[in-house]
Amino acid sequence: GAIKIERKSIDLRPIIMEIFEQLEAKAKLRDIKLKFIGYEGPIVVKADYQRISQVLINLIDNGIKYGNDGGKVIVDIIERNKTFQIDVKDNGPGIPAEHLPRLFERFYRVDKSRTKLSGGSGLGLSIVKHIVQAHGGKISVQSKIDKGTVFSFKLEKA
């Protein structure tokens, strides 16, 4: 079904900090550092608080889950003319190029053997894609083997 979006002016900075707090224990278990960099001021966008939180939780959690022990997950905010670009980066093992086109499909999993280990259903990135699209944007992914992965999307400034 369609995702209902209730757009309001929200500041992403406290949302990201709250998500870091929620996921800190999980990151610590794998010695992964959570970092926020980029734009210094308030990051006020027109977005649905709950839905954008869901997107960020999923992307940051995936960075922790699939990144390397002792690695890092970075949220980088870049100001554009009418938008803010949000990048969620990890320095994990990367995703092979042949998987990238299908990554946002429902139930698609890069490594089928990890399903039982990580408890994932293969729905997270599909949901993320639909939420970002419902906000009028699109999400992209870039990945290099042994270098890491970057998920990027833009949100309209408020």
PDB file of C-alpha atoms in Angstrom:
ATOM      1  CA  GLY A   1       0.000   0.000   0.000  1.00  0.00           C
ATOM      2  CA  ALA A   2       0.862   3.669  -0.169  1.00  0.00           C
ATOM      3  CA  ILE A   3       3.015   5.155   2.566  1.00  0.00           C
ATOM      4  CA  LYS A   4       1.281   8.037   4.323  1.00  0.00           C
ATOM      5  CA  ILE A   5       3.549  11.015   4.803  1.00  0.00           C
ATOM      6  CA  GLU A   6       2.908  13.903   7.175  1.00  0.00           C
ATOM      7  CA  ARG A   7       5.451  16.549   6.204  1.00  0.00           C
ATOM      8  CA  LYS A   8       6.491  19.087   8.788  1.00  0.00           C
ATOM      9  CA  SER A   9       9.603  21.172   9.399  1.00  0.00           C
ATOM     10  CA  ILE A  10      12.000  18.993  11.360  1.00  0.00           C
ATOM     11  CA  ASP A  11      15.666  19.288  12.320  1.00  0.00           C
ATOM     12  CA  LEU A  12      17.610  16.143  11.379  1.00  0.00           C
ATOM     13  CA  ARG A  13      20.506  16.766  13.793  1.00  0.00           C
ATOM     14  CA  PRO A  14      18.680  15.751  17.031  1.00  0.00           C
ATOM     15  CA  ILE A  15      17.081  12.795  15.206  1.00  0.00           C
ATOM     16  CA  ILE A  16      20.496  11.500  14.111  1.00  0.00           C
ATOM     17  CA  MET A  17      21.940  11.992  17.610  1.00  0.00           C
ATOM     18  CA  GLU A  18      19.012  10.105  19.133  1.00  0.00           C
ATOM     19  CA  ILE A  19      19.487   7.212  16.671  1.00  0.00           C
ATOM     20  CA  PHE A  20      23.217   7.109  17.515  1.00  0.00           C
ATOM     21  CA  GLU A  21      22.262   6.804  21.209  1.00  0.00           C
ATOM     22  CA  GLN A  22      19.772   4.000  20.435  1.00  0.00           C
ATOM     23  CA  LEU A  23      22.333   2.045  18.399  1.00  0.00           C
ATOM     24  CA  GLU A  24      25.441   2.841  20.457  1.00  0.00           C
ATOM     25  CA  ALA A  25      25.419  -0.429  22.430  1.00  0.00           C
ATOM     26  CA  LYS A  26      25.037  -2.478  19.242  1.00  0.00           C
ATOM     27  CA  ALA A  27      27.924  -0.554  17.618  1.00  0.00           C
ATOM     28  CA  LYS A  28      30.106  -0.969  20.725  1.00  0.00           C
ATOM     29  CA  LEU A  29      29.747  -4.772  20.567  1.00  0.00           C
ATOM     30  CA  ARG A  30      31.582  -4.666  17.232  1.00  0.00           C
ATOM     31  CA  ASP A  31      33.846  -1.728  18.159  1.00  0.00           C
ATOM     32  CA  ILE A  32      32.204   0.449  15.474  1.00  0.00           C
ATOM     33  CA  LYS A  33      32.364   4.236  15.843  1.00  0.00           C
ATOM     34  CA  LEU A  34      29.295   6.315  14.933  1.00  0.00           C
ATOM     35  CA  LYS A  35      30.201   9.763  13.558  1.00  0.00           C
ATOM     36  CA  PHE A  36      28.233  12.790  12.413  1.00  0.00           C
ATOM     37  CA  ILE A  37      29.997  15.218  10.045  1.00  0.00           C
ATOM     38  CA  GLY A  38      29.172  17.873   7.501  1.00  0.00           C
ATOM     39  CA  TYR A  39      26.773  20.777   7.714  1.00  0.00           C
ATOM     40  CA  GLU A  40      27.185  22.719  10.978  1.00  0.00           C
ATOM     41  CA  GLY A  41      23.858  24.549  11.421  1.00  0.00           C
ATOM     42  CA  PRO A  42      20.305  23.307  11.943  1.00  0.00           C
ATOM     43  CA  ILE A  43      19.325  20.797   9.245  1.00  0.00           C
ATOM     44  CA  VAL A  44      15.673  21.754   8.856  1.00  0.00           C
ATOM     45  CA  VAL A  45      13.810  19.766   6.195  1.00  0.00           C
ATOM     46  CA  LYS A  46      10.211  19.138   5.151  1.00  0.00           C
ATOM     47  CA  ALA A  47       9.710  15.537   6.156  1.00  0.00           C
ATOM     48  CA  ASP A  48       7.720  13.033   8.164  1.00  0.00           C
ATOM     49  CA  TYR A  49       9.548  12.642  11.492  1.00  0.00           C
ATOM     50  CA  GLN A  50       8.626   8.958  12.025  1.00  0.00           C
ATOM     51  CA  ARG A  51       9.345   7.901   8.437  1.00  0.00           C
ATOM     52  CA  ILE A  52      12.681   9.685   8.114  1.00  0.00           C
ATOM     53  CA  SER A  53      13.698   8.265  11.497  1.00  0.00           C
ATOM     54  CA  GLN A  54      12.838   4.811  10.112  1.00  0.00           C
ATOM     55  CA  VAL A  55      15.054   5.447   7.042  1.00  0.00           C
ATOM     56  CA  LEU A  56      18.008   6.628   9.130  1.00  0.00           C
ATOM     57  CA  ILE A  57      17.679   3.812  11.685  1.00  0.00           C
ATOM     58  CA  ASN A  58      17.659   1.240   8.890  1.00  0.00           C
ATOM     59  CA  LEU A  59      20.682   2.683   7.060  1.00  0.00           C
ATOM     60  CA  ILE A  60      22.777   3.245  10.208  1.00  0.00           C
ATOM     61  CA  ASP A  61      21.819  -0.173  11.609  1.00  0.00           C
ATOM     62  CA  ASN A  62      22.806  -1.834   8.306  1.00  0.00           C
ATOM     63  CA  GLY A  63      26.166  -0.039   8.478  1.00  0.00           C
ATOM     64  CA  ILE A  64      26.705  -1.537  11.934  1.00  0.00           C
ATOM     65  CA  LYS A  65      25.363  -4.968  10.994  1.00  0.00           C
ATOM     66  CA  TYR A  66      27.307  -5.406   7.747  1.00  0.00           C
ATOM     67  CA  GLY A  67      30.371  -3.224   8.439  1.00  0.00           C
ATOM     68  CA  ASN A  68      33.745  -4.440   9.640  1.00  0.00           C
ATOM     69  CA  ASP A  69      34.527  -4.919  13.328  1.00  0.00           C
ATOM     70  CA  GLY A  70      36.482  -1.865  14.447  1.00  0.00           C
ATOM     71  CA  GLY A  71      35.039   0.189  11.591  1.00  0.00           C
ATOM     72  CA  LYS A  72      32.874   3.275  11.463  1.00  0.00           C
ATOM     73  CA  VAL A  73      29.497   4.457  10.268  1.00  0.00           C
ATOM     74  CA  ILE A  74      29.391   8.116   9.262  1.00  0.00           C
ATOM     75  CA  VAL A  75      26.369  10.307   8.615  1.00  0.00           C
ATOM     76  CA  ASP A  76      27.432  13.214   6.391  1.00  0.00           C
ATOM     77  CA  ILE A  77      25.085  16.132   5.629  1.00  0.00           C
ATOM     78  CA  ILE A  78      25.811  18.261   2.566  1.00  0.00           C
ATOM     79  CA  GLU A  79      23.893  21.471   1.897  1.00  0.00           C
ATOM     80  CA  ARG A  80      22.659  21.928  -1.669  1.00  0.00           C
ATOM     81  CA  ASN A  81      20.563  24.805  -3.124  1.00  0.00           C
ATOM     82  CA  LYS A  82      17.092  23.646  -2.078  1.00  0.00           C
ATOM     83  CA  THR A  83      17.946  20.356  -0.398  1.00  0.00           C
ATOM     84  CA  PHE A  84      20.177  18.649   2.114  1.00  0.00           C
ATOM     85  CA  GLN A  85      21.945  15.517   0.914  1.00  0.00           C
ATOM     86  CA  ILE A  86      22.204  12.808   3.546  1.00  0.00           C
ATOM     87  CA  ASP A  87      24.983  10.235   3.112  1.00  0.00           C
ATOM     88  CA  VAL A  88      25.257   7.198   5.372  1.00  0.00           C
ATOM     89  CA  LYS A  89      28.712   5.679   4.868  1.00  0.00           C
ATOM     90  CA  ASP A  90      30.481   2.654   6.255  1.00  0.00           C
ATOM     91  CA  ASN A  91      33.985   1.344   5.684  1.00  0.00           C
ATOM     92  CA  GLY A  92      32.866  -2.285   5.582  1.00  0.00           C
ATOM     93  CA  PRO A  93      33.550  -5.018   3.044  1.00  0.00           C
ATOM     94  CA  GLY A  94      31.436  -3.377   0.328  1.00  0.00           C
ATOM     95  CA  ILE A  95      28.741  -4.884  -1.873  1.00  0.00           C
ATOM     96  CA  PRO A  96      29.661  -6.625  -5.153  1.00  0.00           C
ATOM     97  CA  ALA A  97      28.613  -4.531  -8.194  1.00  0.00           C
ATOM     98  CA  GLU A  98      26.292  -7.229  -9.567  1.00  0.00           C
ATOM     99  CA  HIS A  99      24.060  -6.891  -6.475  1.00  0.00           C
ATOM    100  CA  LEU A 100      23.673  -3.089  -6.525  1.00  0.00           C
ATOM    101  CA  PRO A 101      20.854  -2.870  -9.122  1.00  0.00           C
ATOM    102  CA  ARG A 102      18.644  -5.243  -7.080  1.00  0.00           C
ATOM    103  CA  LEU A 103      19.517  -4.007  -3.596  1.00  0.00           C
ATOM    104  CA  PHE A 104      16.245  -2.100  -3.081  1.00  0.00           C
ATOM    105  CA  GLU A 105      13.987  -4.974  -4.229  1.00  0.00           C
ATOM    106  CA  ARG A 106      11.692  -6.572  -1.667  1.00  0.00           C
ATOM    107  CA  PHE A 107      13.202  -9.699  -0.068  1.00  0.00           C
ATOM    108  CA  TYR A 108      16.472  -9.334  -1.998  1.00  0.00           C
ATOM    109  CA  ARG A 109      19.510 -10.298   0.064  1.00  0.00           C
ATOM    110  CA  VAL A 110      23.149 -10.017  -0.992  1.00  0.00           C
ATOM    111  CA  ASP A 111      24.258 -12.917   1.187  1.00  0.00           C
ATOM    112  CA  LYS A 112      21.466 -15.451   1.648  1.00  0.00           C
ATOM    113  CA  SER A 113      23.433 -17.299   4.342  1.00  0.00           C
ATOM    114  CA  ARG A 114      23.372 -14.238   6.633  1.00  0.00           C
ATOM    115  CA  THR A 115      19.563 -14.190   6.867  1.00  0.00           C
ATOM    116  CA  LYS A 116      19.472 -16.416   9.948  1.00  0.00           C
ATOM    117  CA  LEU A 117      22.476 -14.695  11.553  1.00  0.00           C
ATOM    118  CA  SER A 118      21.283 -11.120  11.192  1.00  0.00           C
ATOM    119  CA  GLY A 119      17.567 -11.812  11.420  1.00  0.00           C
ATOM    120  CA  GLY A 120      16.750  -9.656   8.400  1.00  0.00           C
ATOM    121  CA  SER A 121      13.789 -10.181   6.101  1.00  0.00           C
ATOM    122  CA  GLY A 122      15.200  -8.396   3.069  1.00  0.00           C
ATOM    123  CA  LEU A 123      12.531  -5.692   3.378  1.00  0.00           C
ATOM    124  CA  GLY A 124      14.495  -2.875   5.037  1.00  0.00           C
ATOM    125  CA  LEU A 125      16.019  -1.241   1.958  1.00  0.00           C
ATOM    126  CA  SER A 126      12.801  -1.665  -0.007  1.00  0.00           C
ATOM    127  CA  ILE A 127      10.920   0.220   2.716  1.00  0.00           C
ATOM    128  CA  VAL A 128      13.665   2.871   2.820  1.00  0.00           C
ATOM    129  CA  LYS A 129      13.344   3.372  -0.950  1.00  0.00           C
ATOM    130  CA  HIS A 130       9.549   3.774  -0.761  1.00  0.00           C
ATOM    131  CA  ILE A 131       9.756   6.270   2.120  1.00  0.00           C
ATOM    132  CA  VAL A 132      12.359   8.379   0.305  1.00  0.00           C
ATOM    133  CA  GLN A 133      10.247   8.272  -2.890  1.00  0.00           C
ATOM    134  CA  ALA A 134       7.152   9.307  -0.909  1.00  0.00           C
ATOM    135  CA  HIS A 135       9.160  12.396   0.106  1.00  0.00           C
ATOM    136  CA  GLY A 136       9.751  13.155  -3.584  1.00  0.00           C
ATOM    137  CA  GLY A 137      13.330  11.899  -3.625  1.00  0.00           C
ATOM    138  CA  LYS A 138      15.334   8.898  -4.636  1.00  0.00           C
ATOM    139  CA  ILE A 139      17.996   6.898  -2.865  1.00  0.00           C
ATOM    140  CA  SER A 140      21.227   5.732  -4.429  1.00  0.00           C
ATOM    141  CA  VAL A 141      24.032   3.440  -3.376  1.00  0.00           C
ATOM    142  CA  GLN A 142      27.713   3.349  -4.215  1.00  0.00           C
ATOM    143  CA  SER A 143      29.978   0.593  -3.024  1.00  0.00           C
ATOM    144  CA  LYS A 144      33.560  -0.516  -3.493  1.00  0.00           C
ATOM    145  CA  ILE A 145      34.826  -3.897  -2.368  1.00  0.00           C
ATOM    146  CA  ASP A 146      37.055  -3.570   0.728  1.00  0.00           C
ATOM    147  CA  LYS A 147      36.358   0.200   0.876  1.00  0.00           C
ATOM    148  CA  GLY A 148      32.732   0.439   2.003  1.00  0.00           C
ATOM    149  CA  THR A 149      29.266   1.568   0.992  1.00  0.00           C
ATOM    150  CA  VAL A 150      27.480   4.928   0.791  1.00  0.00           C
ATOM    151  CA  PHE A 151      23.706   5.343   0.717  1.00  0.00           C
ATOM    152  CA  SER A 152      22.607   8.840  -0.375  1.00  0.00           C
ATOM    153  CA  PHE A 153      19.294  10.672  -0.550  1.00  0.00           C
ATOM    154  CA  LYS A 154      18.109  14.276  -0.521  1.00  0.00           C
ATOM    155  CA  LEU A 155      15.377  16.027   1.441  1.00  0.00           C
ATOM    156  CA  GLU A 156      13.813  19.379   0.640  1.00  0.00           C
ATOM    157  CA  LYS A 157      14.832  22.267   2.910  1.00  0.00           C
ATOM    158  CA  ALA A 158      12.005  23.684   5.013  1.00  0.00           C
TER     159      ALA A 158
END
